[in-house]
Amino acid sequence: MEYGDPQSVARMRADFDRQGAMQTMGITVADVAPGRVILQMPFNPAFSQHHGFVHAGTITSGMDSACGFAALTLMDAESEVLTVEFKCSFMAPAKGQSFRFEGNVIKSGRTLTFTEGRAIAIDGTQEKTIATITATMMAVRGLKP
Amino acid sequence: MEYGDPQSVARMRADFDRQGAMQTMGITVADVAPGRVILQMPFNPAFSQHHGFVHAGTITSGMDSACGFAALTLMDAESEVLTVEFKCSFMAPAKGQSFRFEGNVIKSGRTLTFTEGRAIAIDGTQEKTIATITATMMAVRGLKP
Amino acid sequence: MEYGDPQSVARMRADFDRQGAMQTMGITVADVAPGRVILQMPFNPAFSQHHGFVHAGTITSGMDSACGFAALTLMDAESEVLTVEFKCSFMAPAKGQSFRFEGNVIKSGRTLTFTEGRAIAIDGTQEKTIATITATMMAVRGLKP
Amino acid sequence: MEYGDPQSVARMRADFDRQGAMQTMGITVADVAPGRVILQMPFNPAFSQHHGFVHAGTITSGMDSACGFAALTLMDAESEVLTVEFKCSFMAPAKGQSFRFEGNVIKSGRTLTFTEGRAIAIDGTQEKTIATITATMMAVRGLKP
């Protein structure tokens, strides 16, 4: 896979920085490659559910963003990315000191991009996949002012 | 449908109040009935994406919680609720002054509960469905200390 | 909702009749309205799983087709419909003398159409929802020879 | 991963052979390992959609079965497997001389098993992933007579 245009990484990072939600949750960019984005987040009790683990919606925010930005890296300079839909499965409690969100493009088309990803809980030296996502992303052109 | 035990609403509200994530996002309980929970949230720029609308992950947090708590209202006193998986579709931008999240139980069993719900954006007097969810919830017994 | 063009029903029925899969499974059209299609199928042991009920994949075929054709009724004359993705939940065994598949459009756009539907098992005078679907459909133009 | 009991493969194949749907669609078992099942199917016009490709529901039948039987290989001798839900994405037309369906267990628990899989179209010497699935399977005990 190849970047959609020479400014793909810069555009992706600029969009990321404009997302209040990412800053509020403490999610940052760990790595970017064509069709692949990795985000990370420290544990934060402000986003816990009632057992003290991270809320499924917060884990989803991280996975959705990793997939959406992975899709964006392959899109042309006129395109913005929108999430059409996703499905997330939660196979273990979101328990850890920090979390990593991986998003990968499986198939990119002019309009739709199919992605998948996962969330990994990091506890000391141990890593565990706690959730997976499959998401359909859409390139939207002409949204910009 | 009937409440799972006489304390269902009290237990549900206690669990809700222990979720840091709900407080951080400003989500509150608007209504509870057996197998049905409605939550609400004002617009908050701290949870925006890069166009200034609410992030899909935040909308998902509200819909997942409405569905999970709807499932919990039908469970017995020994059970806690976990999200197994959900699928969310996003049909319009999350643009509004406030949002309502509806969760409904479709079929409840001893172990699994099937739910569905939606997110509605409220803009002045106008309401619009912006996202839908279908979620599988699981009753887990014996988690309590 | 309104039909996408004056020939929508005729086009939909012609596409339906060209689907070998529908004929092989014995699925027929019960009703068509703008954005809504109902199909039906008698029980057939040729499509059973190992408990003698209908296979989940066959139930899915009926639900997917109902949703896809429901989407097609709203599309313009140049468009064909493709399934992008669906999620199906199975809440009861597919046990009955016949089955009804309902597909409804929730939101239609120029490119994507969001649909949902369900499968109902009919046993004598009793009806039961056995499965639900949410599906994203895509209008594709220029496929015709 | 390890087989759930010494008769796992024999039980899986016996269940498979009792599925009328698999025989009707011409699907056979290509390979079995603990937590992994591969099925195959020749192209058959009896299961086509209106462009002459294989119907999405038939592709789903193969992917669902591969995932369900993969889950069954890890279950104990008292358990049968039921599909709770699945999501399938369709990234290319189901066009080929034959098809391979791969199902893999991602996480197995006493009650729920998370699986994922894909469908591959084979055209001469070329192989192409045309669809993916993520499915939740449930172990049900005490169904047998």
XYZ file of C-alpha atoms in Angstrom:
580
model
C 0.000 0.000 0.000
C 1.075 3.577 -0.672
C 0.145 6.901 0.847
C -2.732 8.564 -1.008
C -0.794 11.803 -1.464
C 2.550 13.267 -0.342
C 0.883 15.134 2.517
C -1.036 12.132 3.859
C 0.785 11.887 7.161
C 0.702 15.622 7.761
C -3.014 15.780 6.953
C -3.742 12.799 9.157
C -1.866 14.338 12.090
C -3.585 17.691 11.617
C -7.017 16.023 11.655
C -6.016 14.016 14.704
C -4.914 17.142 16.540
C -8.263 18.787 15.839
C -10.162 15.985 17.585
C -11.050 17.201 21.048
C -12.125 13.665 21.912
C -8.620 12.253 21.400
C -7.043 14.875 23.656
C -9.716 14.472 26.313
C -9.128 10.717 26.445
C -5.344 11.118 26.306
C -4.985 9.192 23.050
C -1.865 9.931 20.997
C -0.345 8.711 17.733
C 2.302 6.021 18.206
C 2.995 5.084 14.598
C 1.790 5.723 11.049
C 2.445 3.744 7.884
C 0.461 3.499 4.616
C -2.852 1.869 5.560
C -1.812 1.389 9.186
C -2.111 3.578 12.286
C -1.242 2.797 15.893
C -2.567 4.895 18.757
C -1.926 4.657 22.484
C -3.670 5.712 25.700
C -2.738 5.553 29.380
C -5.295 4.229 31.839
C -7.497 7.060 33.095
C -10.153 6.535 35.790
C -12.220 9.306 34.202
C -13.185 6.771 31.528
C -13.940 3.778 33.700
C -17.055 1.644 33.868
C -18.446 0.360 37.165
C -15.769 -2.304 37.759
C -13.001 0.245 37.352
C -11.934 -0.983 33.904
C -11.981 1.239 30.836
C -15.446 1.732 29.326
C -16.167 -0.206 26.120
C -17.071 3.067 24.408
C -13.638 4.512 25.123
C -11.903 1.407 23.813
C -14.120 1.732 20.764
C -13.116 5.385 20.315
C -9.481 4.330 20.130
C -10.077 1.444 17.721
C -12.414 3.473 15.480
C -9.895 6.326 15.283
C -6.997 3.985 14.473
C -9.036 2.445 11.646
C -10.347 5.754 10.340
C -6.910 7.352 10.222
C -5.452 4.196 8.650
C -8.040 4.590 5.882
C -7.257 8.296 5.538
C -3.569 7.625 4.850
C -4.550 6.001 1.536
C -7.056 8.626 0.410
C -6.385 11.442 -2.044
C -5.852 15.033 -0.911
C -9.496 16.009 -1.518
C -10.951 13.319 0.718
C -12.019 13.247 4.303
C -12.894 10.056 6.111
C -16.201 9.188 7.776
C -17.087 6.055 9.735
C -19.989 4.249 8.062
C -20.265 1.453 10.608
C -18.229 -0.784 12.862
C -18.604 -3.945 14.859
C -16.589 -4.438 18.026
C -16.173 -7.618 20.088
C -14.967 -7.507 23.674
C -13.164 -10.652 24.752
C -11.526 -9.522 27.986
C -11.874 -6.686 30.523
C -10.071 -3.460 29.586
C -7.670 -3.738 32.493
C -4.185 -2.349 32.144
C -1.790 0.531 32.715
C -2.023 1.517 29.091
C -3.662 0.540 25.842
C -2.620 0.282 22.228
C -5.056 0.592 19.324
C -4.072 -0.843 15.951
C -5.962 -0.055 12.745
C -5.245 -1.666 9.372
C -6.735 -1.279 5.923
C -7.852 -4.591 4.415
C -9.156 -3.240 1.109
C -9.316 0.326 -0.093
C -11.557 1.553 -2.877
C -12.388 4.950 -4.289
C -15.422 5.342 -2.036
C -15.250 2.649 0.649
C -12.347 1.334 2.687
C -12.581 -1.857 4.729
C -10.510 -1.852 7.889
C -9.908 -3.983 10.923
C -8.146 -3.431 14.179
C -7.752 -4.356 17.782
C -7.168 -3.015 21.265
C -4.340 -4.370 23.394
C -4.105 -3.914 27.151
C -0.589 -3.531 28.497
C 0.029 -4.563 32.083
C 3.700 -4.421 33.012
C 5.375 -6.557 30.374
C 2.219 -8.440 29.472
C 0.094 -7.673 26.426
C -3.399 -8.982 25.791
C -5.903 -8.439 22.995
C -9.053 -7.239 24.724
C -11.217 -6.173 21.779
C -11.417 -6.296 17.992
C -13.089 -4.074 15.416
C -14.079 -4.313 11.774
C -15.057 -0.955 10.313
C -16.229 0.430 6.989
C -14.870 3.890 6.220
C -16.037 6.262 3.490
C -14.119 8.875 1.546
C -16.108 12.080 1.354
C -15.032 14.774 -1.069
C -15.961 18.429 -1.063
C -16.618 18.816 2.648
C -13.930 21.440 3.066
C -14.772 25.145 3.140
C -41.180 -7.434 30.309
C -40.685 -7.274 34.062
C -37.828 -6.071 36.244
C -35.437 -8.903 37.148
C -35.686 -8.167 40.858
C -37.309 -5.543 43.097
C -34.051 -3.615 43.351
C -33.362 -3.533 39.598
C -33.714 0.216 39.169
C -31.712 0.998 42.295
C -28.926 -1.401 41.258
C -28.889 -0.003 37.734
C -28.604 3.571 38.988
C -25.866 2.621 41.454
C -23.855 0.967 38.677
C -24.440 3.974 36.453
C -23.206 6.349 39.140
C -20.001 4.307 39.517
C -19.099 4.781 35.856
C -16.543 7.535 35.658
C -16.976 7.535 31.884
C -20.645 8.566 32.079
C -19.864 11.499 34.380
C -16.897 12.588 32.284
C -19.032 12.681 29.149
C -21.957 14.327 30.956
C -24.342 11.455 30.268
C -27.306 11.116 32.660
C -30.299 8.810 33.032
C -33.487 10.229 31.512
C -35.828 7.274 31.924
C -35.883 3.619 33.011
C -38.516 0.942 32.368
C -38.220 -2.867 32.296
C -35.950 -3.662 29.360
C -35.659 -0.015 28.315
C -33.252 2.772 29.312
C -32.962 6.294 27.950
C -29.860 8.408 28.534
C -29.102 11.986 27.553
C -26.007 14.113 26.964
C -25.451 17.799 26.171
C -23.050 18.704 23.370
C -19.518 19.032 24.716
C -16.600 20.169 22.514
C -14.270 18.017 24.631
C -15.644 15.001 22.741
C -15.596 16.361 19.218
C -13.999 14.932 16.112
C -12.214 17.092 13.564
C -15.362 18.649 12.036
C -16.588 19.752 15.444
C -19.308 17.085 15.685
C -19.405 14.512 18.475
C -16.955 11.628 18.026
C -18.467 8.314 16.924
C -16.880 6.641 19.947
C -18.714 8.958 22.318
C -22.032 8.349 20.573
C -21.239 4.658 20.868
C -20.546 5.013 24.595
C -24.030 6.410 25.085
C -25.770 3.790 22.963
C -23.794 0.890 24.503
C -24.600 2.093 28.012
C -28.308 2.512 27.245
C -28.421 -1.047 25.881
C -26.347 -2.545 28.695
C -28.415 -0.950 31.425
C -31.641 -1.915 29.613
C -30.407 -5.533 29.733
C -29.465 -5.185 33.414
C -33.002 -4.170 34.403
C -34.194 -7.686 33.496
C -31.384 -9.615 35.179
C -31.562 -11.249 38.595
C -29.914 -9.727 41.668
C -26.749 -11.841 41.321
C -25.980 -10.745 37.776
C -23.810 -8.061 36.341
C -23.881 -7.099 32.705
C -20.998 -7.198 30.227
C -20.972 -6.127 26.591
C -20.091 -9.086 24.357
C -20.199 -7.178 21.071
C -22.014 -4.430 19.247
C -22.424 -3.078 15.763
C -23.077 0.608 15.215
C -24.095 2.371 12.000
C -23.657 6.100 11.561
C -26.157 7.627 9.158
C -25.748 11.337 9.897
C -23.227 13.660 11.584
C -23.559 13.902 15.381
C -24.534 17.562 15.236
C -26.867 18.969 17.867
C -27.259 20.797 21.157
C -27.983 17.541 22.940
C -28.320 13.837 22.320
C -30.634 11.089 23.484
C -29.610 7.432 23.629
C -32.314 4.766 23.643
C -31.634 1.118 24.529
C -34.206 -1.660 24.282
C -34.112 -5.369 25.018
C -35.298 -7.475 22.083
C -34.855 -10.902 23.680
C -33.544 -11.757 27.115
C -32.220 -15.152 28.117
C -30.530 -16.514 31.206
C -27.058 -15.864 29.794
C -27.420 -13.609 26.747
C -29.604 -10.590 26.116
C -30.112 -9.136 22.637
C -30.610 -5.386 22.558
C -30.928 -2.604 20.067
C -30.891 1.130 20.318
C -30.275 4.439 18.654
C -28.828 7.903 19.123
C -30.931 10.954 18.398
C -29.510 14.440 17.873
C -31.662 17.258 19.148
C -31.283 20.654 17.503
C -33.817 23.163 18.745
C -37.157 21.412 18.207
C -35.809 19.010 15.605
C -34.869 15.405 16.302
C -32.876 13.143 14.005
C -31.677 9.567 14.311
C -27.940 9.765 13.718
C -26.815 6.244 14.659
C -28.120 2.790 15.507
C -26.717 -0.082 17.551
C -27.401 -3.774 17.975
C -25.612 -5.252 20.978
C -25.278 -8.626 22.680
C -25.077 -8.404 26.464
C -24.056 -11.170 28.870
C -25.147 -11.806 32.442
C -22.143 -12.623 34.584
C -22.687 -14.063 38.047
C -20.284 -14.175 40.935
C -18.179 -11.145 40.008
C -18.969 -9.311 43.224
C -16.573 -9.336 46.155
C -40.301 7.192 0.803
C -40.859 7.052 -2.939
C -39.793 4.619 -5.620
C -36.502 5.616 -7.252
C -37.980 5.444 -10.767
C -41.277 4.364 -12.355
C -39.861 0.950 -13.205
C -38.476 0.229 -9.724
C -40.784 -2.680 -8.920
C -40.391 -4.240 -12.353
C -36.582 -3.922 -12.170
C -36.523 -5.334 -8.653
C -38.628 -8.340 -9.670
C -36.504 -8.956 -12.760
C -33.325 -8.943 -10.659
C -34.981 -11.218 -8.137
C -35.985 -13.691 -10.837
C -32.404 -13.813 -12.121
C -31.107 -14.975 -8.725
C -30.618 -18.729 -8.930
C -30.078 -18.746 -5.167
C -33.602 -17.481 -4.443
C -35.190 -20.141 -6.625
C -32.993 -22.895 -5.195
C -34.000 -21.956 -1.652
C -37.655 -21.510 -2.607
C -37.736 -17.839 -1.611
C -40.437 -15.735 -3.274
C -41.566 -12.093 -3.119
C -44.545 -11.550 -0.801
C -44.817 -7.771 -0.890
C -43.021 -4.672 -2.201
C -43.432 -1.037 -1.186
C -41.023 1.937 -1.455
C -38.108 1.081 0.822
C -39.705 -2.142 2.031
C -39.621 -5.731 0.719
C -41.085 -8.885 2.244
C -39.973 -12.335 1.100
C -41.193 -15.767 2.157
C -39.814 -19.315 2.154
C -41.294 -22.698 3.083
C -39.270 -25.004 5.321
C -36.981 -27.206 3.221
C -34.816 -29.954 4.777
C -32.255 -29.387 2.019
C -31.188 -26.255 3.937
C -31.099 -27.651 7.456
C -28.320 -27.610 9.986
C -27.557 -30.606 12.229
C -30.569 -30.186 14.533
C -32.969 -30.151 11.604
C -33.626 -26.392 11.784
C -32.868 -24.033 8.918
C -29.190 -23.092 8.583
C -28.244 -19.587 9.759
C -26.744 -18.901 6.335
C -30.070 -19.576 4.621
C -31.925 -17.315 7.036
C -29.254 -14.720 6.296
C -29.775 -15.129 2.542
C -33.439 -14.268 2.971
C -32.810 -11.285 5.245
C -29.976 -9.924 3.087
C -32.102 -10.191 -0.056
C -35.090 -8.481 1.579
C -32.834 -5.606 2.658
C -30.989 -5.363 -0.653
C -34.164 -5.272 -2.717
C -35.735 -2.790 -0.285
C -32.732 -0.518 -0.957
C -33.030 -1.069 -4.710
C -36.637 0.179 -4.780
C -35.365 3.667 -3.886
C -32.442 3.775 -6.318
C -32.440 5.458 -9.712
C -32.721 3.488 -12.949
C -28.937 3.419 -13.508
C -28.130 1.827 -10.162
C -27.612 -1.713 -9.064
C -27.375 -2.723 -5.435
C -24.465 -4.457 -3.714
C -24.231 -5.616 -0.103
C -21.330 -3.856 1.644
C -21.762 -5.603 4.995
C -24.350 -6.950 7.390
C -24.625 -8.089 10.968
C -27.113 -10.774 11.919
C -28.179 -11.870 15.408
C -29.871 -15.198 16.004
C -32.177 -15.220 19.011
C -34.118 -18.420 18.479
C -33.835 -21.636 16.427
C -35.094 -21.388 12.828
C -37.911 -23.838 13.465
C -41.176 -23.463 11.545
C -43.273 -24.497 8.570
C -42.402 -21.292 6.777
C -40.399 -18.099 7.177
C -40.937 -14.455 6.387
C -38.087 -12.024 5.734
C -38.702 -8.306 6.158
C -36.308 -5.661 4.870
C -36.691 -1.920 5.490
C -34.676 1.121 4.498
C -33.738 3.309 7.465
C -31.808 5.970 5.557
C -31.077 6.182 1.853
C -28.340 8.278 0.327
C -26.938 8.652 -3.155
C -24.229 6.056 -2.534
C -25.086 4.188 0.673
C -28.394 2.918 2.013
C -28.822 1.757 5.614
C -31.341 -1.033 6.070
C -32.593 -3.322 8.774
C -34.761 -6.392 8.787
C -35.749 -9.573 10.504
C -36.698 -13.193 9.966
C -39.932 -14.552 11.385
C -40.674 -18.253 11.808
C -44.298 -19.244 11.271
C -45.542 -22.366 13.022
C -49.271 -22.871 12.590
C -50.782 -19.595 13.757
C -47.737 -18.576 15.799
C -45.107 -16.106 14.643
C -41.726 -15.561 16.251
C -38.804 -13.289 15.416
C -35.819 -15.619 15.142
C -33.153 -13.307 13.720
C -32.406 -9.673 12.945
C -30.142 -7.967 10.424
C -28.655 -4.525 9.910
C -27.108 -4.112 6.463
C -25.309 -1.409 4.495
C -26.140 -1.439 0.794
C -24.329 0.434 -1.973
C -25.645 1.833 -5.242
C -23.309 0.952 -8.068
C -23.717 2.691 -11.401
C -22.427 1.616 -14.777
C -22.267 -2.128 -14.142
C -24.689 -2.950 -16.964
C -23.437 -4.063 -20.389
C -5.057 -24.535 21.327
C -6.077 -28.124 22.007
C -9.049 -30.204 20.991
C -11.859 -30.077 23.573
C -12.074 -33.864 23.822
C -10.505 -36.865 22.080
C -13.550 -37.240 19.808
C -13.670 -33.592 18.736
C -12.847 -34.180 15.088
C -15.181 -37.156 14.795
C -18.028 -35.223 16.437
C -17.396 -32.202 14.239
C -17.463 -34.306 11.064
C -20.626 -36.136 12.179
C -22.400 -32.805 12.801
C -21.150 -31.507 9.475
C -22.492 -34.572 7.657
C -25.914 -34.052 9.229
C -26.217 -30.558 7.756
C -28.422 -30.802 4.700
C -27.436 -27.245 3.854
C -23.736 -28.114 3.445
C -24.500 -30.987 1.079
C -27.003 -28.934 -0.915
C -24.424 -26.185 -1.431
C -21.632 -28.686 -2.153
C -19.504 -27.541 0.784
C -16.988 -30.064 2.115
C -14.343 -30.163 4.849
C -10.834 -29.422 3.582
C -8.919 -29.311 6.855
C -9.417 -29.425 10.631
C -7.049 -28.396 13.416
C -7.734 -27.292 17.017
C -9.624 -24.009 16.731
C -9.367 -23.935 12.946
C -11.563 -25.356 10.164
C -11.261 -24.942 6.411
C -14.156 -25.706 4.081
C -14.371 -25.598 0.298
C -17.091 -25.262 -2.329
C -17.109 -25.394 -6.128
C -18.949 -22.661 -8.040
C -22.585 -23.661 -8.548
C -25.008 -21.505 -10.594
C -27.865 -22.741 -8.378
C -26.560 -20.293 -5.734
C -25.952 -17.257 -7.895
C -27.231 -13.725 -7.515
C -28.358 -11.644 -10.481
C -24.879 -10.946 -11.881
C -24.041 -14.638 -11.942
C -21.702 -14.472 -8.922
C -22.299 -16.486 -5.755
C -24.966 -15.018 -3.466
C -23.694 -13.262 -0.327
C -25.881 -15.561 1.793
C -24.156 -18.636 0.420
C -20.710 -17.174 1.061
C -21.944 -16.396 4.567
C -23.128 -19.989 5.040
C -19.628 -21.221 4.313
C -17.895 -18.674 6.568
C -20.386 -19.181 9.425
C -19.965 -22.959 9.244
C -16.166 -22.749 9.196
C -16.251 -20.523 12.292
C -18.870 -22.593 14.116
C -17.038 -25.863 13.553
C -13.729 -24.232 14.504
C -15.352 -23.271 17.819
C -16.775 -26.777 18.248
C -13.326 -28.381 18.030
C -12.406 -26.730 21.352
C -15.628 -27.534 23.214
C -16.144 -30.405 25.626
C -18.040 -33.567 24.674
C -21.325 -32.346 26.162
C -21.444 -29.135 24.137
C -23.067 -28.215 20.901
C -22.367 -24.962 19.102
C -24.860 -22.259 18.188
C -24.230 -19.041 16.267
C -25.106 -16.029 18.426
C -24.307 -13.397 15.808
C -21.943 -12.566 12.996
C -20.901 -9.617 10.903
C -19.761 -10.118 7.333
C -18.093 -7.606 5.000
C -18.044 -8.115 1.254
C -15.076 -6.499 -0.444
C -15.164 -8.133 -3.880
C -17.635 -10.080 -6.055
C -17.839 -13.825 -5.340
C -16.446 -14.738 -8.715
C -14.391 -17.903 -9.088
C -14.279 -21.577 -9.974
C -14.196 -22.513 -6.315
C -14.179 -20.992 -2.852
C -12.379 -21.636 0.399
C -13.805 -20.711 3.796
C -11.452 -20.334 6.732
C -12.657 -20.160 10.346
C -10.401 -19.471 13.336
C -10.991 -19.202 17.058
C -9.646 -15.963 18.542
C -10.686 -16.568 22.136
C -12.564 -19.492 23.606
C -14.408 -19.427 26.916
C -16.665 -21.843 28.714
C -19.796 -20.267 27.265
C -18.747 -17.957 24.423
C -16.179 -18.381 21.676
C -15.012 -15.487 19.512
C -14.094 -16.445 15.961
C -13.109 -14.815 12.730
C -12.774 -16.046 9.192
C -12.777 -15.218 5.532
C -13.874 -16.429 2.123
C -11.365 -16.759 -0.691
C -12.312 -17.017 -4.362
C -10.045 -19.226 -6.454
C -9.808 -18.487 -10.162
C -7.201 -20.630 -11.902
C -4.051 -20.006 -9.885
C -5.271 -16.731 -8.402
C -6.682 -16.362 -4.914
C -8.562 -13.347 -3.579
C -10.184 -12.560 -0.242
C -13.760 -11.621 -1.112
C -15.384 -11.488 2.323
C -14.605 -11.539 6.040
C -16.605 -12.599 9.083
C -16.414 -12.109 12.839
C -18.766 -14.410 14.725
C -19.713 -15.125 18.328
C -20.443 -18.789 19.004
C -22.091 -20.252 22.106
C -21.608 -23.643 23.739
C -24.975 -25.151 24.608
C -25.092 -28.149 26.898
C -27.916 -30.645 27.355
C -29.490 -30.293 23.920
C -28.954 -33.941 23.045
C -31.768 -36.508 23.411
